[in-house]
């Protein structure tokens, strides 16, 4: 899923981007209507999220202009303007749905999924990663091995997902730090090794077939023995 977020509040835009990326969605941000229009007309997105009070081109006008350009991508209006008149104006401009700030992120995700299905952009099947007898359900954020559920923290889940997506490939501590922690690796910290050990205790310890392997001097690899 690829989503364009046109929102001029940097903190909110960053929060939405981070939350969607944790759901394995690809996100691009624009902070004014002109840039949003440029991105929307030159790239393909599954959903476009528009704030109403945007600099240069407001959300109502932008939605209308995109429809006039022939862009049929589902549009979700995300705004603090919540009167019936505001909502009607949004729908008249070409929006498919309207969510008022402040909002629950779970509802936001649910609205996006409905729009994606309505636009034929998303399949109903559950997103799952599987290696050997280990399964990672990306929708429910649940890990199971041999049918037994494994309790993981949010960061452990993100680390396991990264390792599974890169199965059979050596990933360095630098790779993990940048992709999972979003930081530049500090050689003075052992946080990655600590979390790898946490995962090993939960994912490998009680099973004869080990999946997380150390490659001395290089990093880690996730593979069947």
mmCIF file of C-alpha atoms in Angstrom:
data_model
loop_
_atom_site.group_PDB
_atom_site.id
_atom_site.type_symbol
_atom_site.label_atom_id
_atom_site.label_comp_id
_atom_site.label_asym_id
_atom_site.label_seq_id
_atom_site.Cartn_x
_atom_site.Cartn_y
_atom_site.Cartn_z
ATOM 1 C CA UNK A 1 0.000 0.000 0.000
ATOM 2 C CA UNK A 2 1.328 3.401 -0.995
ATOM 3 C CA UNK A 3 -0.192 6.476 0.647
ATOM 4 C CA UNK A 4 0.275 10.204 0.047
ATOM 5 C CA UNK A 5 -0.237 12.350 3.163
ATOM 6 C CA UNK A 6 -0.773 16.060 2.458
ATOM 7 C CA UNK A 7 -0.630 17.638 5.915
ATOM 8 C CA UNK A 8 1.062 20.909 6.939
ATOM 9 C CA UNK A 9 1.536 20.029 10.622
ATOM 10 C CA UNK A 10 4.970 18.310 10.678
ATOM 11 C CA UNK A 11 4.407 16.503 13.999
ATOM 12 C CA UNK A 12 1.084 15.031 12.897
ATOM 13 C CA UNK A 13 2.452 14.146 9.453
ATOM 14 C CA UNK A 14 5.427 12.396 11.064
ATOM 15 C CA UNK A 15 3.152 10.533 13.515
ATOM 16 C CA UNK A 16 0.933 9.279 10.684
ATOM 17 C CA UNK A 17 3.913 8.283 8.544
ATOM 18 C CA UNK A 18 5.528 6.344 11.386
ATOM 19 C CA UNK A 19 2.275 4.592 12.273
ATOM 20 C CA UNK A 20 1.544 3.548 8.705
ATOM 21 C CA UNK A 21 5.088 2.339 8.121
ATOM 22 C CA UNK A 22 4.712 0.106 11.173
ATOM 23 C CA UNK A 23 1.798 -1.430 9.260
ATOM 24 C CA UNK A 24 4.210 -2.005 6.340
ATOM 25 C CA UNK A 25 2.646 0.748 4.213
ATOM 26 C CA UNK A 26 4.760 3.026 2.054
ATOM 27 C CA UNK A 27 4.197 6.711 2.812
ATOM 28 C CA UNK A 28 5.131 10.006 1.183
ATOM 29 C CA UNK A 29 4.505 13.369 2.828
ATOM 30 C CA UNK A 30 3.738 16.769 1.346
ATOM 31 C CA UNK A 31 3.369 19.897 3.464
ATOM 32 C CA UNK A 32 1.407 22.152 1.124
ATOM 33 C CA UNK A 33 -1.215 21.758 -1.580
ATOM 34 C CA UNK A 34 1.054 22.580 -4.486
ATOM 35 C CA UNK A 35 3.607 19.883 -3.635
ATOM 36 C CA UNK A 36 0.756 17.491 -2.877
ATOM 37 C CA UNK A 37 -0.749 18.083 -6.305
ATOM 38 C CA UNK A 38 2.621 17.600 -8.001
ATOM 39 C CA UNK A 39 3.172 14.267 -6.248
ATOM 40 C CA UNK A 40 -0.403 13.065 -6.777
ATOM 41 C CA UNK A 41 -0.304 13.774 -10.525
ATOM 42 C CA UNK A 42 3.167 12.354 -11.151
ATOM 43 C CA UNK A 43 3.016 9.179 -9.007
ATOM 44 C CA UNK A 44 0.598 6.333 -8.373
ATOM 45 C CA UNK A 45 -0.870 5.999 -4.879
ATOM 46 C CA UNK A 46 -3.413 3.645 -3.359
ATOM 47 C CA UNK A 47 -4.877 6.386 -1.135
ATOM 48 C CA UNK A 48 -4.456 10.155 -0.734
ATOM 49 C CA UNK A 49 -5.016 11.782 2.674
ATOM 50 C CA UNK A 50 -5.682 15.536 2.549
ATOM 51 C CA UNK A 51 -5.842 18.132 5.283
ATOM 52 C CA UNK A 52 -8.255 20.972 4.476
ATOM 53 C CA UNK A 53 -6.326 23.994 5.771
ATOM 54 C CA UNK A 54 -3.280 23.641 3.543
ATOM 55 C CA UNK A 55 -0.934 26.397 2.381
ATOM 56 C CA UNK A 56 -1.011 27.431 -1.324
ATOM 57 C CA UNK A 57 -3.924 25.145 -2.327
ATOM 58 C CA UNK A 58 -6.471 24.120 0.310
ATOM 59 C CA UNK A 59 -7.690 20.549 0.584
ATOM 60 C CA UNK A 60 -11.120 21.169 -0.947
ATOM 61 C CA UNK A 61 -9.632 22.836 -4.016
ATOM 62 C CA UNK A 62 -6.884 20.219 -4.288
ATOM 63 C CA UNK A 63 -9.365 17.329 -4.228
ATOM 64 C CA UNK A 64 -11.440 19.056 -6.915
ATOM 65 C CA UNK A 65 -8.377 19.724 -9.082
ATOM 66 C CA UNK A 66 -7.195 16.121 -8.790
ATOM 67 C CA UNK A 67 -10.606 14.848 -9.901
ATOM 68 C CA UNK A 68 -10.526 17.280 -12.828
ATOM 69 C CA UNK A 69 -7.093 15.890 -13.743
ATOM 70 C CA UNK A 70 -8.630 12.416 -13.910
ATOM 71 C CA UNK A 71 -7.072 11.141 -10.671
ATOM 72 C CA UNK A 72 -9.474 8.495 -9.307
ATOM 73 C CA UNK A 73 -7.398 7.501 -6.254
ATOM 74 C CA UNK A 74 -9.566 7.306 -3.084
ATOM 75 C CA UNK A 75 -9.253 10.500 -1.010
ATOM 76 C CA UNK A 76 -9.668 10.760 2.761
ATOM 77 C CA UNK A 77 -10.140 14.274 4.149
ATOM 78 C CA UNK A 78 -8.429 14.643 7.539
ATOM 79 C CA UNK A 79 -9.308 17.936 9.225
ATOM 80 C CA UNK A 80 -10.436 19.807 12.307
ATOM 81 C CA UNK A 81 -13.408 21.202 10.386
ATOM 82 C CA UNK A 82 -16.236 18.920 11.440
ATOM 83 C CA UNK A 83 -19.548 20.602 10.631
ATOM 84 C CA UNK A 84 -22.051 18.985 8.291
ATOM 85 C CA UNK A 85 -21.434 21.792 5.801
ATOM 86 C CA UNK A 86 -17.680 21.119 5.870
ATOM 87 C CA UNK A 87 -18.236 17.426 5.266
ATOM 88 C CA UNK A 88 -20.638 18.066 2.409
ATOM 89 C CA UNK A 89 -18.148 20.452 0.828
ATOM 90 C CA UNK A 90 -15.465 17.778 1.120
ATOM 91 C CA UNK A 91 -17.621 15.164 -0.581
ATOM 92 C CA UNK A 92 -18.679 17.659 -3.247
ATOM 93 C CA UNK A 93 -14.991 18.329 -3.905
ATOM 94 C CA UNK A 94 -14.397 14.664 -4.631
ATOM 95 C CA UNK A 95 -13.407 13.168 -1.275
ATOM 96 C CA UNK A 96 -14.451 9.575 -0.560
ATOM 97 C CA UNK A 97 -14.371 9.825 3.234
ATOM 98 C CA UNK A 98 -13.965 12.439 5.949
ATOM 99 C CA UNK A 99 -12.297 12.026 9.363
ATOM 100 C CA UNK A 100 -12.315 14.792 11.969
ATOM 101 C CA UNK A 101 -9.308 15.628 14.178
ATOM 102 C CA UNK A 102 -8.494 14.559 16.826
ATOM 103 C CA UNK A 103 -8.913 10.949 15.807
ATOM 104 C CA UNK A 104 -8.129 7.439 16.996
ATOM 105 C CA UNK A 105 -5.339 5.964 14.907
ATOM 106 C CA UNK A 106 -7.108 2.591 14.793
ATOM 107 C CA UNK A 107 -10.120 4.235 13.202
ATOM 108 C CA UNK A 108 -7.838 6.033 10.741
ATOM 109 C CA UNK A 109 -6.308 2.706 9.686
ATOM 110 C CA UNK A 110 -9.752 1.114 9.401
ATOM 111 C CA UNK A 111 -10.979 3.963 7.181
ATOM 112 C CA UNK A 112 -7.945 3.604 4.917
ATOM 113 C CA UNK A 113 -8.489 -0.134 4.557
ATOM 114 C CA UNK A 114 -12.132 0.375 3.644
ATOM 115 C CA UNK A 115 -11.166 2.916 0.995
ATOM 116 C CA UNK A 116 -8.457 0.630 -0.336
ATOM 117 C CA UNK A 117 -10.862 -2.284 -0.660
ATOM 118 C CA UNK A 118 -13.465 -0.032 -2.243
ATOM 119 C CA UNK A 119 -10.874 1.040 -4.794
ATOM 120 C CA UNK A 120 -9.822 -2.545 -5.442
ATOM 121 C CA UNK A 121 -6.364 -1.789 -4.101
ATOM 122 C CA UNK A 122 -6.147 -4.286 -1.256
ATOM 123 C CA UNK A 123 -6.846 -7.987 -0.946
ATOM 124 C CA UNK A 124 -8.818 -9.381 1.972
ATOM 125 C CA UNK A 125 -6.232 -12.011 2.792
ATOM 126 C CA UNK A 126 -4.195 -11.597 5.955
ATOM 127 C CA UNK A 127 -0.649 -10.364 5.521
ATOM 128 C CA UNK A 128 1.637 -13.023 6.955
ATOM 129 C CA UNK A 129 5.359 -13.708 6.841
ATOM 130 C CA UNK A 130 6.378 -17.346 7.271
ATOM 131 C CA UNK A 131 9.743 -19.046 7.727
ATOM 132 C CA UNK A 132 9.814 -22.715 8.723
ATOM 133 C CA UNK A 133 7.140 -23.107 11.445
ATOM 134 C CA UNK A 134 7.294 -19.424 12.451
ATOM 135 C CA UNK A 135 4.473 -17.150 11.311
ATOM 136 C CA UNK A 136 4.218 -13.390 11.727
ATOM 137 C CA UNK A 137 0.720 -11.959 11.267
ATOM 138 C CA UNK A 138 1.276 -8.338 10.218
ATOM 139 C CA UNK A 139 -2.379 -7.358 10.551
ATOM 140 C CA UNK A 140 -2.914 -8.652 14.092
ATOM 141 C CA UNK A 141 0.748 -8.062 15.097
ATOM 142 C CA UNK A 142 0.995 -11.615 16.420
ATOM 143 C CA UNK A 143 3.862 -14.118 16.194
ATOM 144 C CA UNK A 144 3.366 -17.885 16.378
ATOM 145 C CA UNK A 145 5.800 -20.753 16.197
ATOM 146 C CA UNK A 146 4.609 -24.323 15.976
ATOM 147 C CA UNK A 147 1.115 -22.962 16.568
ATOM 148 C CA UNK A 148 2.157 -21.411 19.897
ATOM 149 C CA UNK A 149 1.740 -17.654 20.287
ATOM 150 C CA UNK A 150 4.887 -15.705 21.194
ATOM 151 C CA UNK A 151 4.519 -12.488 23.192
ATOM 152 C CA UNK A 152 6.673 -9.740 21.691
ATOM 153 C CA UNK A 153 7.160 -6.084 22.498
ATOM 154 C CA UNK A 154 6.616 -3.566 19.687
ATOM 155 C CA UNK A 155 10.355 -3.242 19.045
ATOM 156 C CA UNK A 156 10.920 -7.020 19.169
ATOM 157 C CA UNK A 157 8.125 -7.435 16.613
ATOM 158 C CA UNK A 158 9.687 -4.803 14.349
ATOM 159 C CA UNK A 159 13.095 -6.471 14.605
ATOM 160 C CA UNK A 160 11.662 -9.915 13.863
ATOM 161 C CA UNK A 161 9.722 -8.562 10.901
ATOM 162 C CA UNK A 162 12.884 -6.958 9.494
ATOM 163 C CA UNK A 163 14.860 -10.194 9.893
ATOM 164 C CA UNK A 164 12.107 -12.267 8.269
ATOM 165 C CA UNK A 165 11.728 -9.869 5.350
ATOM 166 C CA UNK A 166 15.477 -10.236 4.801
ATOM 167 C CA UNK A 167 15.621 -14.004 5.261
ATOM 168 C CA UNK A 168 18.743 -15.737 3.925
ATOM 169 C CA UNK A 169 20.582 -12.397 3.786
ATOM 170 C CA UNK A 170 23.211 -11.166 6.234
ATOM 171 C CA UNK A 171 22.150 -7.896 7.851
ATOM 172 C CA UNK A 172 24.646 -5.798 9.768
ATOM 173 C CA UNK A 173 24.087 -3.991 13.051
ATOM 174 C CA UNK A 174 24.155 -0.757 11.057
ATOM 175 C CA UNK A 175 21.323 -2.037 8.825
ATOM 176 C CA UNK A 176 19.246 -3.009 11.846
ATOM 177 C CA UNK A 177 19.884 0.279 13.675
ATOM 178 C CA UNK A 178 18.809 2.355 10.668
ATOM 179 C CA UNK A 179 15.804 0.288 9.579
ATOM 180 C CA UNK A 180 14.368 -0.771 12.949
ATOM 181 C CA UNK A 181 15.529 1.966 15.336
ATOM 182 C CA UNK A 182 15.789 4.757 12.735
ATOM 183 C CA UNK A 183 19.129 5.835 14.189
ATOM 184 C CA UNK A 184 22.724 5.922 13.056
ATOM 185 C CA UNK A 185 24.558 3.081 14.748
ATOM 186 C CA UNK A 186 26.638 3.937 17.787
ATOM 187 C CA UNK A 187 29.423 1.398 18.200
ATOM 188 C CA UNK A 188 29.406 2.124 21.924
ATOM 189 C CA UNK A 189 26.012 0.536 22.479
ATOM 190 C CA UNK A 190 24.998 -3.137 22.507
ATOM 191 C CA UNK A 191 21.237 -2.533 22.283
ATOM 192 C CA UNK A 192 20.929 -4.528 19.043
ATOM 193 C CA UNK A 193 22.754 -7.529 20.476
ATOM 194 C CA UNK A 194 20.525 -7.330 23.557
ATOM 195 C CA UNK A 195 17.362 -7.369 21.453
ATOM 196 C CA UNK A 196 18.674 -10.193 19.279
ATOM 197 C CA UNK A 197 19.160 -12.193 22.480
ATOM 198 C CA UNK A 198 15.621 -11.313 23.599
ATOM 199 C CA UNK A 199 14.306 -12.676 20.300
ATOM 200 C CA UNK A 200 16.420 -15.817 20.474
ATOM 201 C CA UNK A 201 14.997 -16.650 23.906
ATOM 202 C CA UNK A 202 11.448 -16.227 22.630
ATOM 203 C CA UNK A 203 11.744 -17.560 19.066
ATOM 204 C CA UNK A 204 14.514 -20.184 19.158
ATOM 205 C CA UNK A 205 15.176 -21.349 22.723
ATOM 206 C CA UNK A 206 12.376 -23.922 23.009
ATOM 207 C CA UNK A 207 12.694 -25.229 19.442
ATOM 208 C CA UNK A 208 15.299 -27.614 18.018
ATOM 209 C CA UNK A 209 15.555 -25.769 14.698
ATOM 210 C CA UNK A 210 17.253 -22.391 15.171
ATOM 211 C CA UNK A 211 16.389 -19.483 12.882
ATOM 212 C CA UNK A 212 18.512 -16.559 14.110
ATOM 213 C CA UNK A 213 22.213 -17.001 13.397
ATOM 214 C CA UNK A 214 25.271 -14.843 14.077
ATOM 215 C CA UNK A 215 27.738 -14.234 11.259
ATOM 216 C CA UNK A 216 30.944 -13.306 13.079
ATOM 217 C CA UNK A 217 32.226 -9.877 12.144
ATOM 218 C CA UNK A 218 29.293 -9.182 9.841
ATOM 219 C CA UNK A 219 25.957 -9.304 11.657
ATOM 220 C CA UNK A 220 23.008 -11.701 11.658
ATOM 221 C CA UNK A 221 21.123 -13.916 9.243
ATOM 222 C CA UNK A 222 17.616 -15.333 9.554
ATOM 223 C CA UNK A 223 17.345 -18.736 7.894
ATOM 224 C CA UNK A 224 16.451 -22.370 8.411
ATOM 225 C CA UNK A 225 19.380 -24.509 9.512
#
